[in-house]
mmCIF file of C-alpha atoms in Angstrom:
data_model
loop_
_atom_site.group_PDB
_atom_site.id
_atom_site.type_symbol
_atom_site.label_atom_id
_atom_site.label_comp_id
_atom_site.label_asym_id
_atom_site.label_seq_id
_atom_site.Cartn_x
_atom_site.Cartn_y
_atom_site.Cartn_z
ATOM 1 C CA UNK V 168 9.845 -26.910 -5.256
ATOM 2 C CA UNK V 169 10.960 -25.874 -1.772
ATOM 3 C CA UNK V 170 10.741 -22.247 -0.437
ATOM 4 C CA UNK V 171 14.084 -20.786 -0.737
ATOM 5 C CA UNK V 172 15.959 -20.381 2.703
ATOM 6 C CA UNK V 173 16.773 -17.046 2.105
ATOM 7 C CA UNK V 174 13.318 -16.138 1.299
ATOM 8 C CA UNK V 175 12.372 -17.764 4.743
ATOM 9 C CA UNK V 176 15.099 -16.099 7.164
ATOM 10 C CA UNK V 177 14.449 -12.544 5.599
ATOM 11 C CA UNK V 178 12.839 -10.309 8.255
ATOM 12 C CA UNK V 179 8.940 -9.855 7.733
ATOM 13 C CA UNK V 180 9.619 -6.063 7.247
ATOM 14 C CA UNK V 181 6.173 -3.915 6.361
ATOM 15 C CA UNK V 182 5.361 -0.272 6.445
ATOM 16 C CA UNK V 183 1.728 0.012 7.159
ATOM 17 C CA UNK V 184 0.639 2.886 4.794
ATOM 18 C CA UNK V 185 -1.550 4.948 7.469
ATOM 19 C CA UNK V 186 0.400 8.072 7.547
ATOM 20 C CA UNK V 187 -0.585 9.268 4.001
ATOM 21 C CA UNK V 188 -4.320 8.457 4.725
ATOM 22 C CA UNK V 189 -3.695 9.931 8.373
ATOM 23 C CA UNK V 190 -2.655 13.128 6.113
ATOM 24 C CA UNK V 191 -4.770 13.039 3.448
ATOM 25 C CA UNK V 192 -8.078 12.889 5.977
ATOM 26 C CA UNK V 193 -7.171 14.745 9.136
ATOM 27 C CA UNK V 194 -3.506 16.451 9.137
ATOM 28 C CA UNK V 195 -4.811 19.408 6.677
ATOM 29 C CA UNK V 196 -7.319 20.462 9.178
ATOM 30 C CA UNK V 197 -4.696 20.677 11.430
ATOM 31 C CA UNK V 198 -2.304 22.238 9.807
ATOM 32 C CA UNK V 199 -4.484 25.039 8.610
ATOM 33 C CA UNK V 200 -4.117 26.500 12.352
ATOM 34 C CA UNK V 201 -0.401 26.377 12.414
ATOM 35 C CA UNK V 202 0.245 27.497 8.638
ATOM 36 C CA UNK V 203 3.669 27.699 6.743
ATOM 37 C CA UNK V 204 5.442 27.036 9.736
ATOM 38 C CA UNK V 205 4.977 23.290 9.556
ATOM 39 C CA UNK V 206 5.502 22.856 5.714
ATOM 40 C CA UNK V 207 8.763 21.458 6.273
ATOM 41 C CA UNK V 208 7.021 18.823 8.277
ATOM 42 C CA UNK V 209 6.318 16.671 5.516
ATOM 43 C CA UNK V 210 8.881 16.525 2.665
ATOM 44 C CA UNK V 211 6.614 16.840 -0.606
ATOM 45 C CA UNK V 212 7.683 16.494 -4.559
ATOM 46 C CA UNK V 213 7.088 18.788 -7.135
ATOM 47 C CA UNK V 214 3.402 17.804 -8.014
ATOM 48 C CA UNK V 215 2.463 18.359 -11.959
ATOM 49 C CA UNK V 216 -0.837 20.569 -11.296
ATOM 50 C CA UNK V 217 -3.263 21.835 -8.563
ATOM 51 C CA UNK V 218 -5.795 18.860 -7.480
ATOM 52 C CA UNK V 219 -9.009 19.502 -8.568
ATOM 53 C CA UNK V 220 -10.873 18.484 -5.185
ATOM 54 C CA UNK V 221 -14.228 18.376 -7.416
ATOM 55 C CA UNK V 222 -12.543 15.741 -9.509
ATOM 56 C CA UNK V 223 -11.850 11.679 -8.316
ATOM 57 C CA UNK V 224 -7.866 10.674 -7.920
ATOM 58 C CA UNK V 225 -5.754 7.962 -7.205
ATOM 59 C CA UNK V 226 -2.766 8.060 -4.563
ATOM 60 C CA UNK V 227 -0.372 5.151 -4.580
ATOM 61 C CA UNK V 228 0.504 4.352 -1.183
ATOM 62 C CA UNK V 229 3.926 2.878 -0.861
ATOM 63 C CA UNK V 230 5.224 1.382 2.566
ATOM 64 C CA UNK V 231 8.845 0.691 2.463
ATOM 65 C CA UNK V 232 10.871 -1.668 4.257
ATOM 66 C CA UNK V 233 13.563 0.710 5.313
ATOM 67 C CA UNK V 234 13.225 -0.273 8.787
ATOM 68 C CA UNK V 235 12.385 2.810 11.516
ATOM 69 C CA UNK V 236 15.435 4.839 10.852
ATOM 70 C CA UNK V 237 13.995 7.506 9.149
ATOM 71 C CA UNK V 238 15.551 6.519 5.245
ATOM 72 C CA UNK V 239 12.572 6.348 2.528
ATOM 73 C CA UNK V 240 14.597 6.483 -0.701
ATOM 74 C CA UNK V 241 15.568 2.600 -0.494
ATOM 75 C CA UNK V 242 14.036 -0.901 -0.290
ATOM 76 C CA UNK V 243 11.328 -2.668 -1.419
ATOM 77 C CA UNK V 244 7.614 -1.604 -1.099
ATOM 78 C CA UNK V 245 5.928 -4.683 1.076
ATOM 79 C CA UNK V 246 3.037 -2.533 1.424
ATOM 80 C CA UNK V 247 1.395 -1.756 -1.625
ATOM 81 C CA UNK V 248 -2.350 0.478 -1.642
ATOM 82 C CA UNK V 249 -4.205 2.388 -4.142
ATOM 83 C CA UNK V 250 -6.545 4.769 -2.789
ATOM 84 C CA UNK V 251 -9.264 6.515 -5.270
ATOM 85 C CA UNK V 252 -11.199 8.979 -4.075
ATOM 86 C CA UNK V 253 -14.186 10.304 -5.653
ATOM 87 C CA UNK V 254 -16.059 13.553 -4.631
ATOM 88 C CA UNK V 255 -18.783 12.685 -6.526
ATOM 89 C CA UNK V 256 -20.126 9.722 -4.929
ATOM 90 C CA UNK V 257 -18.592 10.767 -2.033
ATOM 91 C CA UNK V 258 -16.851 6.955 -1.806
ATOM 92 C CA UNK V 259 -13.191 6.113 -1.333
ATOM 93 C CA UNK V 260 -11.896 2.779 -1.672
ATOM 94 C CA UNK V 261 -9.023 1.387 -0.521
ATOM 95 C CA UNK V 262 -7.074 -1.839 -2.635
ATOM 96 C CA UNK V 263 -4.102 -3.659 -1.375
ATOM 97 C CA UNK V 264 -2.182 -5.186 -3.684
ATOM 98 C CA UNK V 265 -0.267 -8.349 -2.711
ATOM 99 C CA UNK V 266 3.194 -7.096 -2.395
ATOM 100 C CA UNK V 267 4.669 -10.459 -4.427
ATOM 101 C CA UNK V 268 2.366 -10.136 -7.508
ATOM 102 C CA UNK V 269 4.428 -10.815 -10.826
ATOM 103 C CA UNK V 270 4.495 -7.592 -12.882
ATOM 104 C CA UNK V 271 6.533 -5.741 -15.627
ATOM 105 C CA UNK V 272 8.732 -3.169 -14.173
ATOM 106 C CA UNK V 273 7.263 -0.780 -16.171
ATOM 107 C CA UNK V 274 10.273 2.236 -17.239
ATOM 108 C CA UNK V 275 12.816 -0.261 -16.965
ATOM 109 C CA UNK V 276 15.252 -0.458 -20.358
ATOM 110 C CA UNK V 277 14.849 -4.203 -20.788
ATOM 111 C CA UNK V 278 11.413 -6.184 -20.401
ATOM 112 C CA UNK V 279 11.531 -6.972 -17.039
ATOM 113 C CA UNK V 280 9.089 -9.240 -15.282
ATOM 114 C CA UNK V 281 9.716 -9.291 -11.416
ATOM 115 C CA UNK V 282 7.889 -9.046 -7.752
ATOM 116 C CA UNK V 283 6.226 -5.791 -7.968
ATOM 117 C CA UNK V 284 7.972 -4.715 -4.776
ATOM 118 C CA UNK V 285 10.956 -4.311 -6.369
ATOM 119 C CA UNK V 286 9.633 -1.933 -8.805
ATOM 120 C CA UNK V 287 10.262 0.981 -5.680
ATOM 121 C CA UNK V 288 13.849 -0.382 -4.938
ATOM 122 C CA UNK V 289 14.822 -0.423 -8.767
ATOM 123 C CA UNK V 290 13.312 2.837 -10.180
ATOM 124 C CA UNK V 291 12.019 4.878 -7.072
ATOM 125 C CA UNK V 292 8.135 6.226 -6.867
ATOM 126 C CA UNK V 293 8.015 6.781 -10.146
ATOM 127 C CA UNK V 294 8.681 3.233 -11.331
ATOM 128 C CA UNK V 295 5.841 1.750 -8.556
ATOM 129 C CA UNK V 296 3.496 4.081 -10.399
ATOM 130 C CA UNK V 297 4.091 3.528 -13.879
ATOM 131 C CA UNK V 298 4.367 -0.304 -12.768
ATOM 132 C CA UNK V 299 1.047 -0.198 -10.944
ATOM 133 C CA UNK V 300 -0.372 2.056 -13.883
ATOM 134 C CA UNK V 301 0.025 -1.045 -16.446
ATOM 135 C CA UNK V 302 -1.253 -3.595 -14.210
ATOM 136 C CA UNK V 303 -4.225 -2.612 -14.181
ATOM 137 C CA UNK V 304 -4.331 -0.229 -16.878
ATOM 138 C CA UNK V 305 -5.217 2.603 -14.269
ATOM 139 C CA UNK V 306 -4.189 6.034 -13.795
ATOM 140 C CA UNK V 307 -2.540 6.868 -10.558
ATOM 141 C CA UNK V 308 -1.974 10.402 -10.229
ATOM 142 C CA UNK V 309 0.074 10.244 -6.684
ATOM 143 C CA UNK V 310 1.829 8.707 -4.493
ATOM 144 C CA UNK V 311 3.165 8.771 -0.475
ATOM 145 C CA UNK V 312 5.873 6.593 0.670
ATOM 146 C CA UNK V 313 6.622 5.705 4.193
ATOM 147 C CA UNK V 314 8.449 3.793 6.481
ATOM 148 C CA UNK V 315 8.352 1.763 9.817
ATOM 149 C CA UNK V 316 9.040 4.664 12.089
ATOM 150 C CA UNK V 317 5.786 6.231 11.389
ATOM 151 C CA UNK V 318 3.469 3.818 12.311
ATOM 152 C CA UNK V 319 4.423 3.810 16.205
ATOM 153 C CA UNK V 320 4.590 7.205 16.510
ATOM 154 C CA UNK V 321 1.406 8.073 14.800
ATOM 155 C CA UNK V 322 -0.605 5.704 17.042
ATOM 156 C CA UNK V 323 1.018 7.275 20.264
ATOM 157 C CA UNK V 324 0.648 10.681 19.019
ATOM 158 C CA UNK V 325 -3.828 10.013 18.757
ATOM 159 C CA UNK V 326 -3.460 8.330 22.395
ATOM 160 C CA UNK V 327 -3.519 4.280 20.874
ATOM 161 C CA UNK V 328 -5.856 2.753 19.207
ATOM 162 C CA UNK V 329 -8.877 -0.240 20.168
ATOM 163 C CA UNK V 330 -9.006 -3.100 18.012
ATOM 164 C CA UNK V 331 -10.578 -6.395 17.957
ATOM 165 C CA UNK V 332 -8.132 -8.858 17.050
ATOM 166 C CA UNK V 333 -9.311 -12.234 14.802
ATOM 167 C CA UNK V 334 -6.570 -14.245 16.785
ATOM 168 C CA UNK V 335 -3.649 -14.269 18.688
ATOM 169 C CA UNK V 336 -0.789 -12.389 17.264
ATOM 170 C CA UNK V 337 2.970 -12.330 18.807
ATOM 171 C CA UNK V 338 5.749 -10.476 17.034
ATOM 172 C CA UNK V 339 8.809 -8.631 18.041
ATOM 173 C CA UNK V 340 7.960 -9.721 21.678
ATOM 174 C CA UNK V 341 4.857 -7.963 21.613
ATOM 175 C CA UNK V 342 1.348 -10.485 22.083
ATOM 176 C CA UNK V 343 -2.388 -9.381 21.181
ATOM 177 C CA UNK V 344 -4.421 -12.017 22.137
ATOM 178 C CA UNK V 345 -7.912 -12.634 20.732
ATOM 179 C CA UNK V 346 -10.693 -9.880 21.766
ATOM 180 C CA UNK V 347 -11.034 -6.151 21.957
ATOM 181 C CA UNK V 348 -7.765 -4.309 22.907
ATOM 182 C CA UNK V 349 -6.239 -0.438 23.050
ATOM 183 C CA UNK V 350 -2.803 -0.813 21.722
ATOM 184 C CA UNK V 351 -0.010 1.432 21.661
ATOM 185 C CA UNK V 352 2.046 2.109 18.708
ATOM 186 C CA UNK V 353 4.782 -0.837 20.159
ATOM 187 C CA UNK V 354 1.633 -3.097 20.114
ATOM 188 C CA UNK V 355 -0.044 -1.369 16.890
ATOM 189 C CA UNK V 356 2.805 -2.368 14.738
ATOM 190 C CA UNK V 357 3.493 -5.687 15.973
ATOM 191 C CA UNK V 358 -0.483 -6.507 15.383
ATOM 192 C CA UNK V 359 0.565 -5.194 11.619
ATOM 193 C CA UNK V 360 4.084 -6.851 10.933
ATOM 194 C CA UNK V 361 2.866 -10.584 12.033
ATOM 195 C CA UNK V 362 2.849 -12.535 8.783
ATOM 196 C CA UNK V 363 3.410 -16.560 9.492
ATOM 197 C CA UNK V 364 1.332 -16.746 12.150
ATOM 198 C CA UNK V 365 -1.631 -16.000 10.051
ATOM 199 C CA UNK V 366 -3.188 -18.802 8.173
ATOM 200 C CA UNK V 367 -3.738 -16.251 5.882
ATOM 201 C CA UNK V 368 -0.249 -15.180 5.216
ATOM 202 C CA UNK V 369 0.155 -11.263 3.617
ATOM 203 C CA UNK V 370 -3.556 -11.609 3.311
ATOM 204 C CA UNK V 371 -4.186 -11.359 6.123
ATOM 205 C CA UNK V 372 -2.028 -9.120 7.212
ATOM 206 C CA UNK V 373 -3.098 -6.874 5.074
ATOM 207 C CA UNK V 374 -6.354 -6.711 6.750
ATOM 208 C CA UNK V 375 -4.766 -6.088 10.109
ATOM 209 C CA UNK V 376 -3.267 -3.133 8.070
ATOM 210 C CA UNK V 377 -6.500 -1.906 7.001
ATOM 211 C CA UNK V 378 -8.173 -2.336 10.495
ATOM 212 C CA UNK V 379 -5.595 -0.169 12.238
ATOM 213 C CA UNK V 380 -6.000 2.670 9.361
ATOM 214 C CA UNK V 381 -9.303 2.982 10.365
ATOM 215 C CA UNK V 382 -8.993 2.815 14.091
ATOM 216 C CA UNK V 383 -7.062 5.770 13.633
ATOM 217 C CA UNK V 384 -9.381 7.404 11.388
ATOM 218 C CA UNK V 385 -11.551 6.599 14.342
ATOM 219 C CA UNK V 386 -9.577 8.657 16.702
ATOM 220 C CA UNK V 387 -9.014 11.646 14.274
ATOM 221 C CA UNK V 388 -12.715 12.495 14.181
ATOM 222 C CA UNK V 389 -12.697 13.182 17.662
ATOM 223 C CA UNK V 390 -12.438 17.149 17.815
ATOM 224 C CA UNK V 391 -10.172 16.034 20.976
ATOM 225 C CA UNK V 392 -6.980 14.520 18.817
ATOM 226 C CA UNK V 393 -6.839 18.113 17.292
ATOM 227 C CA UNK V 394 -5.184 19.210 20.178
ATOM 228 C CA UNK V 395 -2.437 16.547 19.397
ATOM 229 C CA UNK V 396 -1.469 18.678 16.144
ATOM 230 C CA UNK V 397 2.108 19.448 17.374
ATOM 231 C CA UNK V 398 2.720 15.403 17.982
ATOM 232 C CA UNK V 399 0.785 14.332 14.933
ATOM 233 C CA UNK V 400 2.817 16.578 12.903
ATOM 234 C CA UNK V 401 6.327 15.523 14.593
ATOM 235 C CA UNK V 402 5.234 12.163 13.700
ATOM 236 C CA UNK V 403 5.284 12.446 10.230
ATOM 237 C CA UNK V 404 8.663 14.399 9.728
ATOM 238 C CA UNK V 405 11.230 12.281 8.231
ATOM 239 C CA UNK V 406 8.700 9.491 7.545
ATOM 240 C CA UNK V 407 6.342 10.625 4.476
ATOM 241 C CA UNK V 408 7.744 11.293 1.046
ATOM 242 C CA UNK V 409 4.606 12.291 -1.153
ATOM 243 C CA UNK V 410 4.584 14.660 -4.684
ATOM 244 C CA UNK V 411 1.095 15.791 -3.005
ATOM 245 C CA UNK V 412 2.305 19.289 -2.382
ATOM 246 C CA UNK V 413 1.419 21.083 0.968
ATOM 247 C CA UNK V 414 -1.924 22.998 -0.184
ATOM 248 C CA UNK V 415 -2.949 19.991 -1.766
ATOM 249 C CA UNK V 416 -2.841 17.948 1.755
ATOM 250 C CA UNK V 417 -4.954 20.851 2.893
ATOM 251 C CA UNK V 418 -7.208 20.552 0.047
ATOM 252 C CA UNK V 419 -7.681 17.386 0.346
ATOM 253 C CA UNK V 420 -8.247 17.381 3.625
ATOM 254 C CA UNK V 421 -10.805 20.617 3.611
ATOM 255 C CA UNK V 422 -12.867 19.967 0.391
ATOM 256 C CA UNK V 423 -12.855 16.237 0.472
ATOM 257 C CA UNK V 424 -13.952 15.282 4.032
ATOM 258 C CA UNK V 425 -17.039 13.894 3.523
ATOM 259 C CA UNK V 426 -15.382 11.202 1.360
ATOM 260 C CA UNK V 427 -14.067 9.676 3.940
ATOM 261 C CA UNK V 428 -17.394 9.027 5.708
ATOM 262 C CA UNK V 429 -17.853 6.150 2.955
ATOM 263 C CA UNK V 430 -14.260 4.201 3.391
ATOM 264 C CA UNK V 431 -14.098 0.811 1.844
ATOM 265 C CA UNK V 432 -11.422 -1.855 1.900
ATOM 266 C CA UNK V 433 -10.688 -4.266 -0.645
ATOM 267 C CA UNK V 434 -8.109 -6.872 -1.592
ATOM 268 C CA UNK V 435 -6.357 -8.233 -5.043
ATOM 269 C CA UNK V 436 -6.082 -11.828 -4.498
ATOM 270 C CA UNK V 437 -4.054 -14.245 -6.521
ATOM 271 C CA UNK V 438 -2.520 -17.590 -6.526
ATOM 272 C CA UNK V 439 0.680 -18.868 -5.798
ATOM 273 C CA UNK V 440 3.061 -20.062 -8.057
ATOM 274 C CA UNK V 441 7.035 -20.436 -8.921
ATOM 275 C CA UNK V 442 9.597 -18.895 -10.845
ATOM 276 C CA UNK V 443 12.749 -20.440 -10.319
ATOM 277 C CA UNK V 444 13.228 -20.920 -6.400
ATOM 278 C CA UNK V 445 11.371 -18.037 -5.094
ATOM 279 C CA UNK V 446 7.256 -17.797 -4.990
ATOM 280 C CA UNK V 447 5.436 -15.209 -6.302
ATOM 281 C CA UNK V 448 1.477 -14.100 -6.444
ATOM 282 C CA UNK V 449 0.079 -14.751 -9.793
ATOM 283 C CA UNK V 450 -3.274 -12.913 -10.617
ATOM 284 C CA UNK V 451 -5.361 -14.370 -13.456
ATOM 285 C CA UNK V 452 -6.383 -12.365 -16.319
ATOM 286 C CA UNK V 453 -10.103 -12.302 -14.459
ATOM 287 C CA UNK V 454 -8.507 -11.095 -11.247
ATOM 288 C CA UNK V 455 -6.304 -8.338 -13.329
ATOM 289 C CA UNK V 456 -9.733 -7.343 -15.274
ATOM 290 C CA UNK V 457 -11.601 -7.474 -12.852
ATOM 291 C CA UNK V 458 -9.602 -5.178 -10.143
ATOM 292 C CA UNK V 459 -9.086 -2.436 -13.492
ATOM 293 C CA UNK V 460 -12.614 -2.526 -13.989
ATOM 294 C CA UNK V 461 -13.616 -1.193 -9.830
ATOM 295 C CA UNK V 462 -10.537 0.747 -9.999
ATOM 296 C CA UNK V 463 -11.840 2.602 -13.606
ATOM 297 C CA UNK V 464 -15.149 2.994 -12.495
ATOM 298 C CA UNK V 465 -14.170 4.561 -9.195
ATOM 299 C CA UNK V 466 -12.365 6.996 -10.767
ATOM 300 C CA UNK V 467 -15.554 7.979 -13.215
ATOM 301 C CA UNK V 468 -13.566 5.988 -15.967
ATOM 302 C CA UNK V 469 -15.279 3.477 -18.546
ATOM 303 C CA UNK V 470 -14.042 0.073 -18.264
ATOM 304 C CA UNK V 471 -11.130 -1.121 -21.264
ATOM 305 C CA UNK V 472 -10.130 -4.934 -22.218
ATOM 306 C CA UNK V 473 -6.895 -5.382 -20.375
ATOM 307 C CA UNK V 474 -4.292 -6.233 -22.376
ATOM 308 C CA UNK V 475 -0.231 -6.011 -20.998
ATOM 309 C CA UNK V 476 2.295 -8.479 -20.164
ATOM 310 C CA UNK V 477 0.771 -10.201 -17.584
ATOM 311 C CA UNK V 478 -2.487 -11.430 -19.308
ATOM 312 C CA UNK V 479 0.030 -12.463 -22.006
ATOM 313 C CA UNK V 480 2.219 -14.665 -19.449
ATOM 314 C CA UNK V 481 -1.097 -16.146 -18.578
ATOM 315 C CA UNK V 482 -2.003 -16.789 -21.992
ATOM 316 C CA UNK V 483 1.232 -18.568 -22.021
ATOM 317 C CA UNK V 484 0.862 -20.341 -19.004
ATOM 318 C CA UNK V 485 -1.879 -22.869 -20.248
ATOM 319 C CA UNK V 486 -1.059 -25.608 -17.389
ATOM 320 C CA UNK V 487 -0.494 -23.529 -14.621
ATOM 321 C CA UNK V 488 -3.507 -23.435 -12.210
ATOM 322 C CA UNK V 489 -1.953 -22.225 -9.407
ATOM 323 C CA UNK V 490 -3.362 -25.545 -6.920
ATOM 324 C CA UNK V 491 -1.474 -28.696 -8.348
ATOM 325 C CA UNK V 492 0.479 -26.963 -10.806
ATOM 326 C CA UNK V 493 2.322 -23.958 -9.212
ATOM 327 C CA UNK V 494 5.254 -23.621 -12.325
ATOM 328 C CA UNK V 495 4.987 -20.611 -13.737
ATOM 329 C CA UNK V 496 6.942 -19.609 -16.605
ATOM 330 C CA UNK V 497 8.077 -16.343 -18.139
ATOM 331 C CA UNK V 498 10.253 -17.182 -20.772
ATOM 332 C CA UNK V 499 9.328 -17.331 -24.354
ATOM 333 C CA UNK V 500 8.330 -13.479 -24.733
ATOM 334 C CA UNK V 501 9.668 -11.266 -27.057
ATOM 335 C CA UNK V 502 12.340 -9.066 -25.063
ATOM 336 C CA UNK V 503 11.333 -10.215 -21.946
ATOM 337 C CA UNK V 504 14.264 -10.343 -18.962
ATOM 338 C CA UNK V 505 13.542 -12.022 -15.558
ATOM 339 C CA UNK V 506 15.205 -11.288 -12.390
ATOM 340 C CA UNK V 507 14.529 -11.392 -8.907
ATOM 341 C CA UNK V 508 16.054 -8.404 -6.704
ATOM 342 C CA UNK V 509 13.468 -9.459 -3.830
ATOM 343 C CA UNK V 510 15.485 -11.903 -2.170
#
């Protein structure tokens, strides 16, 4: 089956989720010096209870693809992160999640089975989380959603970033060759946009993602970025959306510092496959178990036998292997409704 063209002309549109870490890490010790004043910076839900910063967590970082304009209550996520962070082993761990992975759109009113990018545009924040929840049978406790315009201003506001880039990467009319560079945020979020150039596709991407996030985690443990609080703030107003309420950023930030000495960066990986005329990202009931059982034990959780729609399409799905058979079907189940808003 051929890729659908308007699959192919859609505009590779990602929101790299560094804003969230950015104020998860760093942004409480800044704010801590300018108080109440800048609460208004970041627009925060109601969150159900005080973090307990001795206790691990999950944040579900969401990066919409709203464009740079400022609008996060639209569109599909196209970047798609848990982060757990555990005090006690002092470790946090980052997981991107392929952005077209078939999953239930968990809250919806009919069983629906979709891209779980949509789950954002169809049922807001809570709809990614519930949906991410049942993937991989995992609790996520937050979430922070952001957009394009954050990215460029949050690398200008630390003074750029160095990188070493893999290859050559041109985007937007912006080109990073190969080797060591200090980018801008013009260049920054061209190097993290860049999709079909990669002969790793959103894979690889997604690593360009995660290599920027910590260049700037770089720059925000130098004492010398703190003087960039006013800019670092400005960057993030009209670009975060998080339920993390303001003390908790501050918490976080203050009581949970030395986790992010041990960052680590993973990746869900699954196959291709397709449903109807568009592809997806299947991930085999090893992959699914497998990712629930880090994500579990990261967050001081025993491990459970998945069980949810998903390993039950695969069940289903005896012929598919995802190399010379990429049909994949989800029809047959009780309920179940496919559609494809992701177009």
């Amino acid at each position: 089956m051929r890729h659908s063209a308007s699959s192919k002309l859609r505009p590779v549109l990602i929101a790299v989720s560094i804003i969230i870490v950015i104020a998860v890490i760093a942004i409480g010790l800044i704010i801590r010096q300018a108080q109440a004043r800048y609460q208004s910076t970041i627009y925060t839900g109601n969150s159900s209870a005080k973090i307990d910063t001795t206790k691990p967590l999950s944040i579900l970082l969401l990066g919409v693809d709203t464009g740079a304009d400022g609008r996060i209550d639209k569109g599909n996520s196209d970047t798609i992160m848990v982060v757990t962070i555990n005090p006690q082993t002092k470790k946090t761990v980052i997981t991107s999640i392929p952005r077209d992975t078939l999953a239930e759109m968990a809250g919806d009113q009919d069983t629906n089975v979709q891209k779980l990018n949509a789950a954002y545009n169809i049922g807001g924040s809570k709809m990614a989380k519930a949906s991410v929840s049942k993937l991989f049978n995992v609790p996520i406790n937050y979430y922070a959603t952001i957009n394009m315009g954050g990215l460029k201003q949050i690398v200008n506001a630390v003074g750029g970033v160095t990188i070493t880039s893999p290859m050559n990467v041109s985007f937007d009319h912006v080109t990073v060759t190969k080797g060591r560079h200090h980018l801008n945020g013009t260049q920054a979020l061209a190097y993290t946009r860049m999709r079909y150039q990669d002969p790793r596709g959103d894979y690889g991407r997604q690593l360009r993602q995660q290599q920027v996030m910590r260049a700037v985690l770089t720059k925000l443990a130098d004492t010398k970025t703190y003087s960039r609080y006013n800019q670092l703030l400005s960057s993030l107003k009209g670009n975060l959306q998080t339920d993390l309420s303001f003390d908790d950023l501050v918490g976080l930030a203050t009581h949970d510092h030395a986790n992010m000495k041990h960052i680590h960066s993973t990746q869900v990986v699954g196959l291709p496959a397709w449903i109807n005329t568009s592809s997806y990202q299947i991930l085999s009931t090893k992959t699914l178990q497998q990712t629930s059982d880090h994500l579990r034990t990261q967050l001081g959780l025993s491990t459970e036998t998945l069980s949810n729609m998903e390993t039950k399409l695969n069940a289903k799905n005896t012929s598919y292997d995802g190399k010379t058979n990429l049909n994949y079907d989800t029809q047959g189940l009780d309920k179940i409704t496919y559609t494809d808003n992701t177009k």
